[in-house]
């Protein structure tokens, strides 16, 4: 289960890149861009993160809390996509440039190993999400070849130019909400302090 991701890209730079890539016109919800334009090197459950929705006029951005409260109070931060119809859901795209998965180390006294996944050939990507009770959850699917050695699920990621397919469902949902192909991600193991380990 993905319980941590990151966004180093500044929002002002991302918005400029939306225009360069020919993505729809961007505007901020309520017409104002907030002061929170800085990078977010670590985004964890119940933190706020930057999401965009599709509107009739383009893309609308907002800061939104990750994970809504479940029936028993536990946060719903990942949401299984298989066998569900999201055509009437409040769909969003979450801006990220990496996500973390953890694995149990060989030595039982050691902290879990952290593995950073970044999209090959891209400086950022989208994560498909849905909104409930004013919060978002990340959609998951079966793991692709790059993720399978580390976890039995993966979040649904989309390249920058593919995100609109999720917002407008211009392709069948099963074609969008699928595992990433081999070679989609670069994987690096991190030390506890976040620095990439040698080798």
Tab-separated table of C-alpha atoms in Angstrom, residues 141-149 151 154 179-182:
chain	number	residue	atom	x	y	z
A	141	UNK	CA	-4.211	-1.912	-9.245
A	142	UNK	CA	-2.141	-5.075	-9.650
A	143	UNK	CA	1.601	-4.366	-9.664
A	144	UNK	CA	3.529	-3.989	-12.885
A	145	UNK	CA	6.909	-5.709	-13.342
A	146	UNK	CA	8.861	-2.824	-11.767
A	147	UNK	CA	6.754	-2.759	-8.585
A	148	UNK	CA	5.990	-6.479	-8.138
A	149	UNK	CA	9.330	-7.319	-6.432
A	151	UNK	CA	4.730	-4.881	-3.253
A	154	UNK	CA	0.674	-0.392	-7.024
A	179	UNK	CA	-0.423	-1.861	-14.085
A	180	UNK	CA	2.520	0.087	-15.437
A	181	UNK	CA	4.585	-1.669	-18.130
A	182	UNK	CA	8.118	-2.922	-17.559
